[in-house]
Coordinates of C-alpha atoms and ligand atoms in Angstrom, one line a residue:
X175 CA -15.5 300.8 43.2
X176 CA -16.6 298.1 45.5
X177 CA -16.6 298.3 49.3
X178 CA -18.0 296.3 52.0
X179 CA -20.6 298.8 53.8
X180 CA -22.4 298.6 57.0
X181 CA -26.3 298.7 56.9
X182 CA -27.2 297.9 60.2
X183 CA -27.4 294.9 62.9
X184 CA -26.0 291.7 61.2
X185 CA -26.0 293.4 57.6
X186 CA -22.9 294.6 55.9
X187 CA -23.0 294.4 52.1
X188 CA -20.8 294.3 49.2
X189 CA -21.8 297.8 48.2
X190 CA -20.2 299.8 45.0
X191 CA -19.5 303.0 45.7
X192 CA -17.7 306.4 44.3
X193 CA -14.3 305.9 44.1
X194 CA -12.3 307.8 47.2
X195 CA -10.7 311.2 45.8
X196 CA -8.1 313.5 47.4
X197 CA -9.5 315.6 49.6
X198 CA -7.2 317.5 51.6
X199 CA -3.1 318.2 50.7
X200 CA -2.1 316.0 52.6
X201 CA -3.9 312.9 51.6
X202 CA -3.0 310.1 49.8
X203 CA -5.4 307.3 47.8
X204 CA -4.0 303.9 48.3
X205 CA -4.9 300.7 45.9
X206 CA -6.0 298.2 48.2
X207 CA -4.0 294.8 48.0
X208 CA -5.2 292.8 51.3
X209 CA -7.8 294.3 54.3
X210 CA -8.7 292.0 56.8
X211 CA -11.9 291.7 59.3
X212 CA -11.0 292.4 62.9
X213 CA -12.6 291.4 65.9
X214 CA -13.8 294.6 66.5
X215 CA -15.3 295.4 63.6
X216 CA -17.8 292.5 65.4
X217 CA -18.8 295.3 67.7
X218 CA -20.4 297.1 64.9
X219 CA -21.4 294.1 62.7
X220 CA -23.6 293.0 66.4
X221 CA -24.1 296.7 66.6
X222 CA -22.3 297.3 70.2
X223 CA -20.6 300.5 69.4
X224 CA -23.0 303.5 68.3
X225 CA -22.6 306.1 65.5
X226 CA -22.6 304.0 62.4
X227 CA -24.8 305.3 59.5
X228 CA -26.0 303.8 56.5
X229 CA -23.5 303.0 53.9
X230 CA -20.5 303.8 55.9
X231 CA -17.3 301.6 54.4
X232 CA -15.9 299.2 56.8
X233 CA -12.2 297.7 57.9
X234 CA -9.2 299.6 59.2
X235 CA -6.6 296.6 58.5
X236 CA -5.2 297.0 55.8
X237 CA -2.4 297.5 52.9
X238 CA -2.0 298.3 49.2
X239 CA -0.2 300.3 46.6
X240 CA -0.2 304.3 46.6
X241 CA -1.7 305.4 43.5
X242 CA -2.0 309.1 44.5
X243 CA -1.4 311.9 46.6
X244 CA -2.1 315.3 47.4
X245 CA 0.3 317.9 47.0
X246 CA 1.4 318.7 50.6
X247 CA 2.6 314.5 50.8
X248 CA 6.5 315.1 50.9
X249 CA 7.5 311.6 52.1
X250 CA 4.9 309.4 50.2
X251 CA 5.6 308.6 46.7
X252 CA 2.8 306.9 43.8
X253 CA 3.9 302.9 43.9
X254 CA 5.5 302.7 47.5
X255 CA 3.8 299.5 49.7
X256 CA 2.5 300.7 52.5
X257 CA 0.4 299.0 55.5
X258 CA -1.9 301.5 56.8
X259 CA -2.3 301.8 60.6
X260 CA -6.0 301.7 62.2
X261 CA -5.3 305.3 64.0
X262 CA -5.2 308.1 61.9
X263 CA -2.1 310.8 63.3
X264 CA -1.3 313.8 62.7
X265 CA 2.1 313.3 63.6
X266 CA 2.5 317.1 64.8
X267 CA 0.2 317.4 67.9
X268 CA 1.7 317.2 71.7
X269 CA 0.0 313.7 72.2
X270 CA 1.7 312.4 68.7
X271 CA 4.8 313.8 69.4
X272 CA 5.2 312.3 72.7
X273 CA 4.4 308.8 70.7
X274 CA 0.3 308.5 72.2
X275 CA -0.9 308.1 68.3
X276 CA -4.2 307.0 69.5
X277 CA -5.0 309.8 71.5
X278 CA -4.2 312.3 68.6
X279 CA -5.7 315.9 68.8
X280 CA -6.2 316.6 65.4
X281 CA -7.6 313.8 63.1
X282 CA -10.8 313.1 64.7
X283 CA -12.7 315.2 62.5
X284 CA -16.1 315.0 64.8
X285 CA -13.7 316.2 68.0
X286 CA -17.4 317.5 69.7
X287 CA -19.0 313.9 69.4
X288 CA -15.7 312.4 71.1
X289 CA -15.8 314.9 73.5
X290 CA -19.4 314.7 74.9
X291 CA -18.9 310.6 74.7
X292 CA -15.6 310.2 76.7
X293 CA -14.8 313.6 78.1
X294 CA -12.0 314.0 75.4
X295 CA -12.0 312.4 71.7
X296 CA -9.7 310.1 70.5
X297 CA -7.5 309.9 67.5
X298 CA -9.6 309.6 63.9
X299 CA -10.2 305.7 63.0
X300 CA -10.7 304.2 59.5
X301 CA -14.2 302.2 59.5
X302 CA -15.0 302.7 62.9
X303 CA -17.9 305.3 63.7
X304 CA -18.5 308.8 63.5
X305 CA -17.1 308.9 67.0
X306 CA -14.1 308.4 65.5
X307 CA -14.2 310.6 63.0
X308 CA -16.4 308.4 60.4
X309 CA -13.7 307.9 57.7
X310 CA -14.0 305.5 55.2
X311 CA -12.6 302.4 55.9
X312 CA -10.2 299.7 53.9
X313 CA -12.7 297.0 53.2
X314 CA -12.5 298.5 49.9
X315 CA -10.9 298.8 46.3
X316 CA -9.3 302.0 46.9
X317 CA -9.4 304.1 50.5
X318 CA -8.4 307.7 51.3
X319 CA -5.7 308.5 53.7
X320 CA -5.4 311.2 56.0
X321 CA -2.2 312.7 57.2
X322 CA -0.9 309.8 55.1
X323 CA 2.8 311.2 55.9
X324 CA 2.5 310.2 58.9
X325 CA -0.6 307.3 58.8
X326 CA 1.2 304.9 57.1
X327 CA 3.7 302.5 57.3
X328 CA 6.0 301.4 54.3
X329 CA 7.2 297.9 53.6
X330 CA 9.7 296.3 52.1
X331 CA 8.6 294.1 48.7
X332 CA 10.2 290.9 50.2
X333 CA 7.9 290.4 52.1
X334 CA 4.3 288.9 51.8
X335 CA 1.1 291.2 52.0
X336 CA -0.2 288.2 55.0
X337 CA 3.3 288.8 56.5
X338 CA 3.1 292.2 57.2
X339 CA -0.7 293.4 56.8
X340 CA -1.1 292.7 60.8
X341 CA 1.1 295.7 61.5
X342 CA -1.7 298.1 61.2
X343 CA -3.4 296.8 64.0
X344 CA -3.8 293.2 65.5
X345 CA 0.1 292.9 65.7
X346 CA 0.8 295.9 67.6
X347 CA -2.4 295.6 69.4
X348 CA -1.6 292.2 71.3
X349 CA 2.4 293.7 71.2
X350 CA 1.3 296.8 72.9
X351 CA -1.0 294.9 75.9
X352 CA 2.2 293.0 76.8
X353 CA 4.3 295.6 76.7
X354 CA 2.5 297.5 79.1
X355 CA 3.0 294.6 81.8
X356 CA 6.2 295.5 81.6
X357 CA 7.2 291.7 81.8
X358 CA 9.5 289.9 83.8
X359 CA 11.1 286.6 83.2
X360 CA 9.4 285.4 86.9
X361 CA 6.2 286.3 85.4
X362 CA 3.2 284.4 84.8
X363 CA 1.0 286.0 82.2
X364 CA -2.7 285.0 81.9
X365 CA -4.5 286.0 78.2
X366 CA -8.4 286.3 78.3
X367 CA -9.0 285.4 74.7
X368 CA -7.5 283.4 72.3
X369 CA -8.5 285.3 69.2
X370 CA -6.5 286.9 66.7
X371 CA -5.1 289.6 69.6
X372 CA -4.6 286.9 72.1
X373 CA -2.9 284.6 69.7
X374 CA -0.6 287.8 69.2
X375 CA -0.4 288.5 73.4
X376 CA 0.8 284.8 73.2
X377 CA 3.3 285.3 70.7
X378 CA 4.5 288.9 72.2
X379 CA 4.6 287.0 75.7
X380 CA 6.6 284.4 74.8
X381 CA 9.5 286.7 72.7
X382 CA 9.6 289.3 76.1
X383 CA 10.8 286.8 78.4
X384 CA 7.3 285.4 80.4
X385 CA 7.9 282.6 82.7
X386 CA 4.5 281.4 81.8
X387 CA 2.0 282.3 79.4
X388 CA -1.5 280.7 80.2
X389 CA -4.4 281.6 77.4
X390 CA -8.0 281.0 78.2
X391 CA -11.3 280.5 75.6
X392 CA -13.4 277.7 74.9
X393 CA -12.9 277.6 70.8
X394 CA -10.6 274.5 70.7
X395 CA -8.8 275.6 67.6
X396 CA -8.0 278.7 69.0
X397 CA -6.8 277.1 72.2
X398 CA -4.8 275.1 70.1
X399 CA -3.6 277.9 68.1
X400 CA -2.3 279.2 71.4
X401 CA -0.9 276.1 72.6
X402 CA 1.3 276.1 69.3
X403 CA 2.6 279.6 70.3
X404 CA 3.4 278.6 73.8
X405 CA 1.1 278.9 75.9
X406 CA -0.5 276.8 78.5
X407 CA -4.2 276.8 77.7
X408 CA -7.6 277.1 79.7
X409 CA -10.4 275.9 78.3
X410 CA -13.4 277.6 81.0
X411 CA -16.1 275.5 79.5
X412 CA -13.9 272.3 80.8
X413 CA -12.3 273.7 84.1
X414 CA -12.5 276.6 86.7
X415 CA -9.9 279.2 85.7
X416 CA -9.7 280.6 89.3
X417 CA -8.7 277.0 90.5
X418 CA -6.3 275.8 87.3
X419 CA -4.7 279.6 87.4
X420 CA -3.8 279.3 91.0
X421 CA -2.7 275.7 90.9
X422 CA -0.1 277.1 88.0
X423 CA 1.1 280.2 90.2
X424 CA 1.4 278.1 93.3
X425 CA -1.8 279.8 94.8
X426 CA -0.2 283.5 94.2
X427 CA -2.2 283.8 91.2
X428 CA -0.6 285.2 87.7
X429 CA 1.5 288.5 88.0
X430 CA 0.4 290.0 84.7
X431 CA -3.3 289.5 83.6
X432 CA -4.6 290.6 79.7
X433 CA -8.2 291.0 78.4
X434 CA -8.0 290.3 74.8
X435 CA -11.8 289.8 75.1
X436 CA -13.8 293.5 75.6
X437 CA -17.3 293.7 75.5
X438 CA -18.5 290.6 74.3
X439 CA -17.4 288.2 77.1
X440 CA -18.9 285.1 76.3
X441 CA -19.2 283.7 79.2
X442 CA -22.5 282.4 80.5
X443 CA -22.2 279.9 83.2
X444 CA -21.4 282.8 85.9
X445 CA -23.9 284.6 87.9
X446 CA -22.3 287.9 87.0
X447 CA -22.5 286.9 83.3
X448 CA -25.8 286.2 83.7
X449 CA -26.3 289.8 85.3
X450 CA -24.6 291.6 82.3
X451 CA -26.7 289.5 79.7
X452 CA -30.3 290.5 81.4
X453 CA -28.5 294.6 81.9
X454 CA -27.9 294.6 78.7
X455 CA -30.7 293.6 77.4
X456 CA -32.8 296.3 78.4
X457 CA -29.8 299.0 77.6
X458 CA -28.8 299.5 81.6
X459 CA -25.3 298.5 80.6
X460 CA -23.8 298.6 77.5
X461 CA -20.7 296.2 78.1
X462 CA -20.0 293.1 79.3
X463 CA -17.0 293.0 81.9
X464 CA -16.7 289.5 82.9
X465 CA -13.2 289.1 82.3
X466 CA -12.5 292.3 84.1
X467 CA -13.9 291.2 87.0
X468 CA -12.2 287.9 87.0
X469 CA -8.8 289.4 86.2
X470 CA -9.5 291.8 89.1
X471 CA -10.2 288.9 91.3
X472 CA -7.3 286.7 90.6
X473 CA -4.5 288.7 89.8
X474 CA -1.7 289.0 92.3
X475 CA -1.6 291.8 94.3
X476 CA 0.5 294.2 92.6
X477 CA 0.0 293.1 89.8
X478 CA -0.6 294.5 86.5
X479 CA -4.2 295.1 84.5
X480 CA -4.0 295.2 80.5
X481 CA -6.5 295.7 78.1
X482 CA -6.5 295.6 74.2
X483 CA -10.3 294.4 73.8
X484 CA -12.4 297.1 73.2
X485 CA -14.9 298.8 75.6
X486 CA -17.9 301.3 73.9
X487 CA -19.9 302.6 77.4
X488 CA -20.4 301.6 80.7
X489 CA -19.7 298.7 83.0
X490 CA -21.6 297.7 86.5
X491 CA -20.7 295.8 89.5
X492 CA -16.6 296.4 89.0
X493 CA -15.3 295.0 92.1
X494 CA -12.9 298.4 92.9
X495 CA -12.5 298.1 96.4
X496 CA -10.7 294.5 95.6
X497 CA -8.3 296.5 92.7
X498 CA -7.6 299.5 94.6
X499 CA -6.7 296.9 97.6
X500 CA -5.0 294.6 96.0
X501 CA -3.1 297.7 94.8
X502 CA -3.4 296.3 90.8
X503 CA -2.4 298.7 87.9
X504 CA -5.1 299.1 85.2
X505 CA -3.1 299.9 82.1
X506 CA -5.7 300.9 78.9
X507 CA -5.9 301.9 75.6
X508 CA -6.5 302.1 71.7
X509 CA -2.9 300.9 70.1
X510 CA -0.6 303.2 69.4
X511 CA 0.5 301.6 66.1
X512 CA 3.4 303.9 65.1
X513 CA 5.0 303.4 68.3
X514 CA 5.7 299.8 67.6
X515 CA 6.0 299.1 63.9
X516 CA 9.6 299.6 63.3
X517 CA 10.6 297.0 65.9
X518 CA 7.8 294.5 64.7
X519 CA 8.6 295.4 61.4
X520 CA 12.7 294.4 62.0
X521 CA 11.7 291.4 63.9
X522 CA 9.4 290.0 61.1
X523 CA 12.6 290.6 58.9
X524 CA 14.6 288.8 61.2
X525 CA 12.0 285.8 61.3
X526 CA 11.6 286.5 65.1
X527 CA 7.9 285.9 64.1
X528 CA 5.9 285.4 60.9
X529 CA 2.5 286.9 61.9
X530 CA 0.6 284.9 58.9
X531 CA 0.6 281.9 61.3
X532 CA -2.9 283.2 62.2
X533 CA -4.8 283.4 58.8
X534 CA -7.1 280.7 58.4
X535 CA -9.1 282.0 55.5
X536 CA -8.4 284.2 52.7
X537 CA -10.9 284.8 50.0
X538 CA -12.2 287.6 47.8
X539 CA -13.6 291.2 48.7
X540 CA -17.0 290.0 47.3
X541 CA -17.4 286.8 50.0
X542 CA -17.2 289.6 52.8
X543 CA -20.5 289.8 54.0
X544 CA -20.5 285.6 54.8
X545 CA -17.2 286.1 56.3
X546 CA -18.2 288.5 58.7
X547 CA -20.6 285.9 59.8
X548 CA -18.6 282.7 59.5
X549 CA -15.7 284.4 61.8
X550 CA -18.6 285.9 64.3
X551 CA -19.4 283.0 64.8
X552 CA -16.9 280.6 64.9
X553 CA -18.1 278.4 61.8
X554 CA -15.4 276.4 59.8
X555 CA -12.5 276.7 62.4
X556 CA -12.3 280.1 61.2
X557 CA -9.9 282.2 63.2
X558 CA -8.4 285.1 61.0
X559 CA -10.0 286.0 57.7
X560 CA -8.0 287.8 55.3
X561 CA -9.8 289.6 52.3
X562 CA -8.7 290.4 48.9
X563 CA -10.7 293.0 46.7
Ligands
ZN730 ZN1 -9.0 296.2 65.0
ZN731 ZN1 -1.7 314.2 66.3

């Protein structure tokens, strides 16, 4: 079959490979209809997070057909429509059961790795590392999945693949970072990042009641994006965020404060920015926590920390005198896609949302390799890029 594999720094490729077989009893081998490039499948394009190898397939959102399983699949059937969620779970182990999917026990199949990196692993990923477990990934023809009893989420046929494909990750990502600022409708929230998981942080904002949604980036389509969601937008190449954020909170600065950015701030004019770019240059720091620090700065005491954007390693110079002071809550974390879906998936249905309104190109499996660059950098307005093999 044909898969889009990693190769190293700025190289994936539009490989063939052997076709995916079942492996375990519990597998199954879906057909896949749409995948789609996420923003952190950058970190291992720019080669941020370690533990890639050679060949290893990418992508870990996406959908298709069920074409097989193995013989211990009870509630999967060959020709359901399922969208496959980025975390692999095992749907049986104390952290599953209590709902913390991405914190499973049992599907990261290189547990020691995760262990010696972060103390404890996390839940098995598709495409994303052998940190994660190493499994194939959905930037593919055909990709195995684990535990697919419980790793999978089925959808109904009137529905489009781009309406519903965003529920394995970028969907419930953005959902997930709102719902953990446990909004109010006096609060102000303020989104670092307006790219596919801040457009969706706008979005989730705006249905759970915010006062305010503010939304800062520089890309002026994706501010606009925002804008069209409902959000009041920042542009930090134009205008000081501290200043414009506190002159929209009445100098109390926002309640609720999301970094839909991770590692990769782009910021450069800062001196702190500045700092991270030379650290990191030399490998004494591995991320880039800019937006951190100026959430930590500006939020309202008592306020609430959330962040969806992704984090491999080690961060300097976190000002945590000022967040332990200002007595913030830092609230973390992979998504926990299962928790979420069925809601999403009935408010879709409903037409609460249609999350498609962030596609901006689709093409085939086989332009891949250009897309990953074209949406890295911003070329062509490109925002979301959707992928058909
Ligand atoms: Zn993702
Ligand atoms: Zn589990």
């Amino acid at each position: 079959m044909k898969a889009l594999c990693w190769h190293g720094k700025n190289d994936i490729r539009y490989d063939t490979v052997p076709d995916p077989s079942i492996e375990d009893s519990r597998d199954a081998i879906v057909k896949v209809s749409s995948c789609a490039i996420c923003g952190s499948d950058l970190h291992l394009y720019d080669h941020f997070i370690p533990g890639m190898e050679h060949g290893d397939i990418m992508g870990h959102e996406f959908m298709g057909e069920v074409v097989e399983v193995g013989a211990d699949t009870k509630r999967l059937k060959v020709g359901d429509r399922v969208v496959v969620p980025f975390t692999i779970v095992c749907g049986e182990c104390e952290q599953c059961r209590r709902g913390n999917f991405s914190v499973c026990e049992r599907s990261n199949r290189n547990r020691e790795l995760g262990d010696k990196a972060f103390g404890h692993a996390t839940a098995g990923l598709f495409g994303y590392t052998h940190l994660t477990g190493g499994y194939a990934g959905g930037q593919a023809e055909y990709v195995r999945v684990p535990f697919a009893d419980t790793t999978h989420v089925k959808v109904p046929d009137s529905l489009s693949d781009e309406q519903v494909l965003f529920l394995g990750d970028i969907f419930p990502t953005g959902w997930q970072a709102v719902v953990q600022c446990d909004v109010q409708p006096t609060d102000t929230v303020a989104i670092w990042g307006a790219g596919p998981v801040g457009q969706f942080c706008v979005r989730s904002a705006v249905l759970l009641g915010a006062r305010q949604v503010v939304c800062i980036d520089r890309v002026p389509e994706r501010l606009s994006m925002a804008a069209a969601g409902g959000a009041i937008t920042i542009d930090f190449d134009e205008e000081s965020v501290l200043e414009r954020l506190k002159e929209l909170t009445h100098g109390k600065g926002p309640e609720k404060c999301i970094d839909a950015v991770g590692l990769e701030a782009h910021a450069t004019r800062s001196l702190d920015s500045m700092y991270d770019r030379a650290k990191q240059a030399v490998m004494l720091e591995t991320d880039r926590p800019h937006v951190l620090r100026e959430m930590i700065y500006v939020c309202r005491p008592a306020g609430v920390l959330s962040v969806p954007g992704v984090y491999g390693g080690l961060v300097d110079k976190l000002p945590f005198g000022a967040l332990m002071n200002k007595g913030l809550t830092l609230r973390t974390g992979q998504t926990h896609v299962r928790r979420w879906t069925d809601d999403l998936l009935r408010r879709i249905e409903e037409g609460q949302i249609d999350p498609s309104f962030v596609i901006t190109h689709t093409v085939g499996l086989e332009q891949g390799p250009d897309m990953y660059r074209v949406f890295r950098d911003k070329l062509d307005n490109c925002i979301k890029v959707v992928l058909k093999p």
